[in-house]
Each structure stands twice: as C-alpha cells, then as structure tokens.
mmCIF file of C-alpha atoms in Angstrom:
data_model
loop_
_atom_site.group_PDB
_atom_site.id
_atom_site.type_symbol
_atom_site.label_atom_id
_atom_site.label_comp_id
_atom_site.label_asym_id
_atom_site.label_seq_id
_atom_site.Cartn_x
_atom_site.Cartn_y
_atom_site.Cartn_z
ATOM 1 C CA UNK A 1 0.000 0.000 0.000
ATOM 2 C CA UNK A 2 1.042 3.618 -0.462
ATOM 3 C CA UNK A 3 3.081 4.996 2.470
ATOM 4 C CA UNK A 4 0.776 7.999 2.943
ATOM 5 C CA UNK A 5 -2.342 8.634 5.010
ATOM 6 C CA UNK A 6 -4.972 6.975 2.867
ATOM 7 C CA UNK A 7 -7.693 9.508 3.516
ATOM 8 C CA UNK A 8 -5.822 12.527 2.166
ATOM 9 C CA UNK A 9 -3.685 11.491 -0.784
ATOM 10 C CA UNK A 10 -6.037 12.739 -3.496
ATOM 11 C CA UNK A 11 -7.810 15.390 -1.403
ATOM 12 C CA UNK A 12 -8.011 18.653 -3.293
ATOM 13 C CA UNK A 13 -7.732 16.794 -6.552
ATOM 14 C CA UNK A 14 -11.287 17.448 -7.648
ATOM 15 C CA UNK A 15 -12.615 20.289 -9.765
ATOM 16 C CA UNK A 16 -15.956 22.010 -9.313
ATOM 17 C CA UNK A 17 -18.035 23.404 -12.147
ATOM 18 C CA UNK A 18 -16.955 20.826 -14.691
ATOM 19 C CA UNK A 19 -17.087 21.849 -18.336
ATOM 20 C CA UNK A 20 -18.637 19.898 -21.197
ATOM 21 C CA UNK A 21 -20.731 17.749 -18.881
ATOM 22 C CA UNK A 22 -23.214 15.566 -20.706
ATOM 23 C CA UNK A 23 -25.186 13.679 -18.111
ATOM 24 C CA UNK A 24 -24.963 11.529 -15.031
ATOM 25 C CA UNK A 25 -25.561 7.833 -15.691
ATOM 26 C CA UNK A 26 -25.948 4.685 -13.608
ATOM 27 C CA UNK A 27 -24.366 1.605 -15.151
ATOM 28 C CA UNK A 28 -25.135 -1.958 -13.995
ATOM 29 C CA UNK A 29 -21.976 -3.446 -12.494
ATOM 30 C CA UNK A 30 -21.032 -6.784 -10.940
ATOM 31 C CA UNK A 31 -21.414 -5.380 -7.396
ATOM 32 C CA UNK A 32 -24.325 -3.046 -8.165
ATOM 33 C CA UNK A 33 -24.816 0.189 -10.049
ATOM 34 C CA UNK A 34 -21.779 2.289 -10.976
ATOM 35 C CA UNK A 35 -22.011 6.079 -11.054
ATOM 36 C CA UNK A 36 -20.792 7.635 -14.290
ATOM 37 C CA UNK A 37 -20.534 11.027 -15.937
ATOM 38 C CA UNK A 38 -20.421 11.682 -19.677
ATOM 39 C CA UNK A 39 -18.712 14.622 -21.348
ATOM 40 C CA UNK A 40 -19.273 15.787 -24.899
ATOM 41 C CA UNK A 41 -17.115 17.538 -27.491
ATOM 42 C CA UNK A 42 -18.191 21.012 -28.521
ATOM 43 C CA UNK A 43 -17.658 20.329 -32.226
ATOM 44 C CA UNK A 44 -17.583 17.268 -34.449
ATOM 45 C CA UNK A 45 -17.495 13.741 -33.108
ATOM 46 C CA UNK A 46 -15.153 10.999 -34.238
ATOM 47 C CA UNK A 47 -15.971 7.307 -34.250
ATOM 48 C CA UNK A 48 -14.582 6.614 -30.792
ATOM 49 C CA UNK A 49 -15.532 6.857 -27.127
ATOM 50 C CA UNK A 50 -13.005 7.303 -24.302
ATOM 51 C CA UNK A 51 -13.536 5.536 -20.965
ATOM 52 C CA UNK A 52 -11.531 7.071 -18.112
ATOM 53 C CA UNK A 53 -10.444 5.413 -14.844
ATOM 54 C CA UNK A 54 -9.702 7.357 -11.661
ATOM 55 C CA UNK A 55 -6.903 6.927 -9.072
ATOM 56 C CA UNK A 56 -6.939 4.867 -5.893
ATOM 57 C CA UNK A 57 -10.360 4.714 -4.182
ATOM 58 C CA UNK A 58 -8.886 4.361 -0.673
ATOM 59 C CA UNK A 59 -6.860 7.537 -1.092
ATOM 60 C CA UNK A 60 -9.608 9.861 -2.257
ATOM 61 C CA UNK A 61 -9.634 9.007 -5.963
ATOM 62 C CA UNK A 62 -12.941 9.680 -7.727
ATOM 63 C CA UNK A 63 -14.244 10.431 -11.214
ATOM 64 C CA UNK A 64 -13.812 14.137 -10.388
ATOM 65 C CA UNK A 65 -10.035 13.857 -9.972
ATOM 66 C CA UNK A 66 -8.368 16.777 -11.754
ATOM 67 C CA UNK A 67 -6.074 14.637 -13.925
ATOM 68 C CA UNK A 68 -9.004 12.496 -15.053
ATOM 69 C CA UNK A 69 -11.003 15.650 -15.719
ATOM 70 C CA UNK A 70 -8.218 17.046 -17.901
ATOM 71 C CA UNK A 71 -8.030 13.782 -19.812
ATOM 72 C CA UNK A 72 -11.772 14.052 -20.435
ATOM 73 C CA UNK A 73 -11.385 17.637 -21.660
ATOM 74 C CA UNK A 74 -8.510 16.605 -23.911
ATOM 75 C CA UNK A 75 -10.529 13.863 -25.582
ATOM 76 C CA UNK A 76 -13.402 16.321 -26.029
ATOM 77 C CA UNK A 77 -11.042 18.753 -27.760
ATOM 78 C CA UNK A 78 -10.162 15.925 -30.138
ATOM 79 C CA UNK A 79 -13.875 15.466 -30.914
ATOM 80 C CA UNK A 80 -14.254 12.315 -28.810
ATOM 81 C CA UNK A 81 -16.953 11.922 -26.127
ATOM 82 C CA UNK A 82 -15.850 10.474 -22.812
ATOM 83 C CA UNK A 83 -17.243 8.583 -19.869
ATOM 84 C CA UNK A 84 -15.790 8.701 -16.369
ATOM 85 C CA UNK A 85 -17.133 6.455 -13.647
ATOM 86 C CA UNK A 86 -16.597 5.736 -9.964
ATOM 87 C CA UNK A 87 -15.240 2.331 -9.055
ATOM 88 C CA UNK A 88 -17.181 0.200 -6.585
ATOM 89 C CA UNK A 89 -17.590 1.815 -3.177
ATOM 90 C CA UNK A 90 -16.844 5.355 -4.434
ATOM 91 C CA UNK A 91 -19.506 8.069 -4.548
ATOM 92 C CA UNK A 92 -22.818 6.502 -5.515
ATOM 93 C CA UNK A 93 -21.253 3.297 -6.851
ATOM 94 C CA UNK A 94 -22.229 0.147 -4.971
ATOM 95 C CA UNK A 95 -19.775 -2.337 -3.489
ATOM 96 C CA UNK A 96 -16.407 -2.027 -1.759
ATOM 97 C CA UNK A 97 -12.742 -1.814 -2.707
ATOM 98 C CA UNK A 98 -11.293 -5.041 -4.130
ATOM 99 C CA UNK A 99 -7.563 -4.383 -4.719
ATOM 100 C CA UNK A 100 -7.931 -3.992 -8.480
ATOM 101 C CA UNK A 101 -9.683 -7.289 -9.145
ATOM 102 C CA UNK A 102 -13.272 -6.149 -8.703
ATOM 103 C CA UNK A 103 -12.411 -2.774 -10.187
ATOM 104 C CA UNK A 104 -11.280 -4.561 -13.352
ATOM 105 C CA UNK A 105 -14.672 -6.266 -13.488
ATOM 106 C CA UNK A 106 -16.313 -2.857 -13.018
ATOM 107 C CA UNK A 107 -14.307 -1.549 -15.954
ATOM 108 C CA UNK A 108 -15.306 -4.454 -18.183
ATOM 109 C CA UNK A 109 -18.981 -3.937 -17.308
ATOM 110 C CA UNK A 110 -18.706 -0.265 -18.268
ATOM 111 C CA UNK A 111 -16.927 -1.129 -21.523
ATOM 112 C CA UNK A 112 -19.720 -3.555 -22.414
ATOM 113 C CA UNK A 113 -22.309 -0.898 -21.577
ATOM 114 C CA UNK A 114 -20.579 1.614 -23.857
ATOM 115 C CA UNK A 115 -20.244 -0.946 -26.645
ATOM 116 C CA UNK A 116 -23.966 -1.696 -26.521
ATOM 117 C CA UNK A 117 -24.774 2.000 -26.882
ATOM 118 C CA UNK A 118 -22.096 2.808 -29.445
ATOM 119 C CA UNK A 119 -21.903 -0.289 -31.659
ATOM 120 C CA UNK A 120 -19.111 -0.003 -34.169
ATOM 121 C CA UNK A 121 -17.303 2.746 -32.269
ATOM 122 C CA UNK A 122 -13.696 2.346 -31.180
ATOM 123 C CA UNK A 123 -13.179 2.369 -27.422
ATOM 124 C CA UNK A 124 -10.183 4.198 -26.005
ATOM 125 C CA UNK A 125 -9.331 3.240 -22.427
ATOM 126 C CA UNK A 126 -7.376 5.623 -20.202
ATOM 127 C CA UNK A 127 -6.389 5.513 -16.544
ATOM 128 C CA UNK A 128 -4.432 7.590 -14.044
ATOM 129 C CA UNK A 129 -2.305 5.933 -11.328
ATOM 130 C CA UNK A 130 -4.413 3.079 -9.862
ATOM 131 C CA UNK A 131 -6.743 3.618 -12.816
ATOM 132 C CA UNK A 132 -3.798 2.933 -15.135
ATOM 133 C CA UNK A 133 -3.253 -0.399 -13.373
ATOM 134 C CA UNK A 134 -6.900 -1.360 -13.835
ATOM 135 C CA UNK A 135 -6.816 -0.255 -17.474
ATOM 136 C CA UNK A 136 -3.686 -2.349 -18.081
ATOM 137 C CA UNK A 137 -5.442 -5.366 -16.562
ATOM 138 C CA UNK A 138 -8.636 -4.832 -18.551
ATOM 139 C CA UNK A 139 -7.181 -4.128 -21.990
ATOM 140 C CA UNK A 140 -6.568 -7.825 -22.709
ATOM 141 C CA UNK A 141 -10.093 -8.812 -21.776
ATOM 142 C CA UNK A 142 -12.174 -6.638 -24.079
ATOM 143 C CA UNK A 143 -11.980 -6.988 -27.864
ATOM 144 C CA UNK A 144 -13.128 -3.469 -28.741
ATOM 145 C CA UNK A 145 -10.399 -1.457 -27.020
ATOM 146 C CA UNK A 146 -8.375 0.111 -29.823
ATOM 147 C CA UNK A 147 -6.118 2.408 -27.788
ATOM 148 C CA UNK A 148 -4.703 2.434 -24.257
ATOM 149 C CA UNK A 149 -3.493 5.464 -22.305
ATOM 150 C CA UNK A 150 -1.732 4.987 -18.965
ATOM 151 C CA UNK A 151 -0.775 8.015 -16.868
ATOM 152 C CA UNK A 152 1.701 7.405 -14.026
ATOM 153 C CA UNK A 153 1.199 3.608 -13.971
ATOM 154 C CA UNK A 154 2.103 2.473 -10.422
ATOM 155 C CA UNK A 155 4.525 -0.281 -11.423
ATOM 156 C CA UNK A 156 6.242 -0.096 -8.016
ATOM 157 C CA UNK A 157 2.998 -0.610 -6.096
ATOM 158 C CA UNK A 158 1.078 -3.229 -8.099
ATOM 159 C CA UNK A 159 2.029 -6.358 -10.024
ATOM 160 C CA UNK A 160 2.491 -5.296 -13.635
ATOM 161 C CA UNK A 161 5.234 -7.845 -14.289
ATOM 162 C CA UNK A 162 2.840 -10.745 -14.850
ATOM 163 C CA UNK A 163 0.693 -8.789 -17.316
ATOM 164 C CA UNK A 164 1.482 -8.741 -21.019
ATOM 165 C CA UNK A 165 1.673 -5.410 -22.865
ATOM 166 C CA UNK A 166 -1.371 -4.513 -24.966
ATOM 167 C CA UNK A 167 -1.605 -5.336 -28.644
ATOM 168 C CA UNK A 168 -3.349 -2.058 -29.449
ATOM 169 C CA UNK A 169 -1.615 1.339 -29.749
ATOM 170 C CA UNK A 170 -0.494 2.463 -26.300
ATOM 171 C CA UNK A 171 0.561 5.845 -24.939
ATOM 172 C CA UNK A 172 2.241 6.237 -21.541
ATOM 173 C CA UNK A 173 2.603 9.571 -19.751
ATOM 174 C CA UNK A 174 4.987 9.837 -16.813
ATOM 175 C CA UNK A 175 6.097 12.733 -14.631
ATOM 176 C CA UNK A 176 9.856 12.862 -14.254
ATOM 177 C CA UNK A 177 9.468 14.277 -10.736
ATOM 178 C CA UNK A 178 6.878 11.732 -9.611
ATOM 179 C CA UNK A 179 7.343 11.158 -5.881
ATOM 180 C CA UNK A 180 5.002 8.145 -5.641
ATOM 181 C CA UNK A 181 5.772 6.330 -8.893
ATOM 182 C CA UNK A 182 9.410 7.177 -9.665
ATOM 183 C CA UNK A 183 10.157 7.608 -13.347
ATOM 184 C CA UNK A 184 13.176 5.313 -12.918
ATOM 185 C CA UNK A 185 10.886 2.429 -11.923
ATOM 186 C CA UNK A 186 8.661 3.002 -14.931
ATOM 187 C CA UNK A 187 11.643 3.171 -17.300
ATOM 188 C CA UNK A 188 13.066 -0.050 -15.843
ATOM 189 C CA UNK A 189 9.744 -1.815 -16.324
ATOM 190 C CA UNK A 190 9.425 -0.555 -19.895
ATOM 191 C CA UNK A 191 12.949 -1.709 -20.749
ATOM 192 C CA UNK A 192 11.968 -5.309 -19.978
ATOM 193 C CA UNK A 193 8.879 -5.312 -22.222
ATOM 194 C CA UNK A 194 8.962 -6.810 -25.725
ATOM 195 C CA UNK A 195 7.181 -3.731 -27.084
ATOM 196 C CA UNK A 196 7.197 -0.168 -25.839
ATOM 197 C CA UNK A 197 4.470 2.462 -25.878
ATOM 198 C CA UNK A 198 4.689 5.992 -27.141
ATOM 199 C CA UNK A 199 6.174 7.509 -23.993
ATOM 200 C CA UNK A 200 5.727 11.143 -22.977
ATOM 201 C CA UNK A 201 7.997 12.258 -20.116
ATOM 202 C CA UNK A 202 6.819 15.515 -18.571
ATOM 203 C CA UNK A 203 8.358 17.829 -15.924
ATOM 204 C CA UNK A 204 5.677 16.928 -13.395
ATOM 205 C CA UNK A 205 5.081 15.260 -10.048
ATOM 206 C CA UNK A 206 2.566 12.465 -9.523
ATOM 207 C CA UNK A 207 -0.376 14.851 -9.336
ATOM 208 C CA UNK A 208 0.747 17.070 -12.235
ATOM 209 C CA UNK A 209 0.562 20.131 -9.985
ATOM 210 C CA UNK A 210 0.972 23.172 -12.206
ATOM 211 C CA UNK A 211 1.453 20.926 -15.233
ATOM 212 C CA UNK A 212 -2.077 20.010 -16.278
ATOM 213 C CA UNK A 213 -1.928 22.240 -19.338
ATOM 214 C CA UNK A 214 1.418 20.666 -20.235
ATOM 215 C CA UNK A 215 -0.217 17.251 -19.929
ATOM 216 C CA UNK A 216 -3.088 18.311 -22.153
ATOM 217 C CA UNK A 217 -0.900 19.876 -24.848
ATOM 218 C CA UNK A 218 1.445 16.875 -24.945
ATOM 219 C CA UNK A 219 -1.455 14.465 -25.337
ATOM 220 C CA UNK A 220 -3.164 16.585 -27.993
ATOM 221 C CA UNK A 221 0.037 16.731 -30.024
ATOM 222 C CA UNK A 222 0.679 13.011 -29.614
ATOM 223 C CA UNK A 223 -2.798 11.918 -30.716
ATOM 224 C CA UNK A 224 -3.623 14.572 -33.318
ATOM 225 C CA UNK A 225 -2.373 12.663 -36.372
ATOM 226 C CA UNK A 226 -4.138 9.438 -35.413
ATOM 227 C CA UNK A 227 -7.386 11.260 -34.676
ATOM 228 C CA UNK A 228 -7.241 13.036 -38.036
ATOM 229 C CA UNK A 229 -7.229 9.638 -39.759
ATOM 230 C CA UNK A 230 -10.327 8.438 -37.894
ATOM 231 C CA UNK A 231 -13.695 8.400 -39.550
ATOM 232 C CA UNK A 232 -16.118 11.236 -38.873
ATOM 233 C CA UNK A 233 -19.477 10.022 -37.610
ATOM 234 C CA UNK A 234 -21.366 12.917 -39.189
ATOM 235 C CA UNK A 235 -23.765 13.131 -36.272
ATOM 236 C CA UNK A 236 -24.583 15.642 -33.590
ATOM 237 C CA UNK A 237 -22.066 15.855 -30.709
ATOM 238 C CA UNK A 238 -24.869 15.981 -28.151
ATOM 239 C CA UNK A 239 -26.585 12.952 -29.655
ATOM 240 C CA UNK A 240 -23.338 11.000 -29.542
ATOM 241 C CA UNK A 241 -22.443 11.975 -25.995
ATOM 242 C CA UNK A 242 -25.659 11.079 -24.192
ATOM 243 C CA UNK A 243 -25.006 7.325 -24.227
ATOM 244 C CA UNK A 244 -28.766 6.831 -24.092
#
C-alpha cells in the first residue's frame, strides 16, 4: 500500500463546475450500479468513445479527480466523447474496494455498456495511477479497445510484471518528478517489455501540480495525427455523448 495517510492522498484533486458535462448515468456493475458522468465535445465527433479510470479509491480518488477531468477535456477537444465512472464503493457506486480485481470487473462492465450503446465505435481506455493499473489489466479482456493510455502507472505498487503489454496502440505519460511512482521504476519496467508504448515524459510530479496544461498539450500533439485519420461520424455531438 502507499506509504501515505490513505484519507488525504487525493484530497483537493477534484474540480468544481466541470465543463462539457453531458449527463450523469448509472451503469449496472457486478457489485451493483456504478455512477458515471459523460462529457461531450463542442464540435464534431469521431468514431470513438473514451472511458476514463480514476486513481486509488482508498486515497480519495474519484471520477472528479483533476487529472481524469483534464483527460476528459482533452478527448473532447479531439472530438471524442468520454465517460468517467466511480469504481465500486466510491460516490454513488455500490460495493467495496477489491484491490484492483473487482475494479477490473467494473471496468469491463462499463466497456460492455458503452459498446452496446455505441456499436461499431472504437473504445479508447485511459487511466491515471491506480486507474492505469486497472486499465492495463482490462485491456486484454475486451476486444473493442483500440487504444490504451496509462498516466503514471504504479509499477512499483502493483504487479504489472505478470501482465502482457497490450496489442493495441499504447501511450504512456509519466512525470519525471513523480514522488510516488518514480520515473526510474517506470523506465526499468518498460525496458523489460517486448514492445514499448509511445512515452511522454513531462516535468511533473505524480499529481501534475501546475502541469495540467502541459499534460493536455502533450497528449493533444501526440494523438492529433491518429485522430485526423479516424472516420467522422457525421452526427450531432450531443446525440453521440448522451449514451442513451
């Protein structure tokens, strides 16, 4: 477990007055309903949906975490609707913390829910910290994930070594001044993998304090070419983002 008071690690990491909010949703999960929040692009929509996973539930991580919020905004700027949700036991989501195992099942249930409502759409899966661990676990178990994004994957805190790297395109973002997940640990882990992701090293700590715009710009630049090649759905952004 993290060597920090569990109740305060991600305190202050939420943002009020969220932009581009679509609607609150309740998604059937293996331990009960999961609370989710959609966000819609202001302009055109591409043929993909991004599902975003928040940091550690026992340390204050929720769908309103500021890094997760910025990821949502970034995908919206690329014309891609997003869905954030609370893992079991967080906010209005039923259940209790399950050390990544149950949270992976939560993620798979949400991915299936999105697939049912957006048949034929690509699914991009992104996670921050603990959410990156869950995303890395889930990517092998769902056939419609076409891109993985891991931000500050906690390779020193959870067992990544027994998980194979994804077969889909993968982007990894890591703060070089990360005090919880040292960049050296992440680099060592990557060096042992048979394939490497597109890696973006930023001058940031674990929480990206003062570097959220840097995170957003780096991700926009990294994904812009791939997004430009994606098909345009030709439908209303609001219609695509309601997940109804």
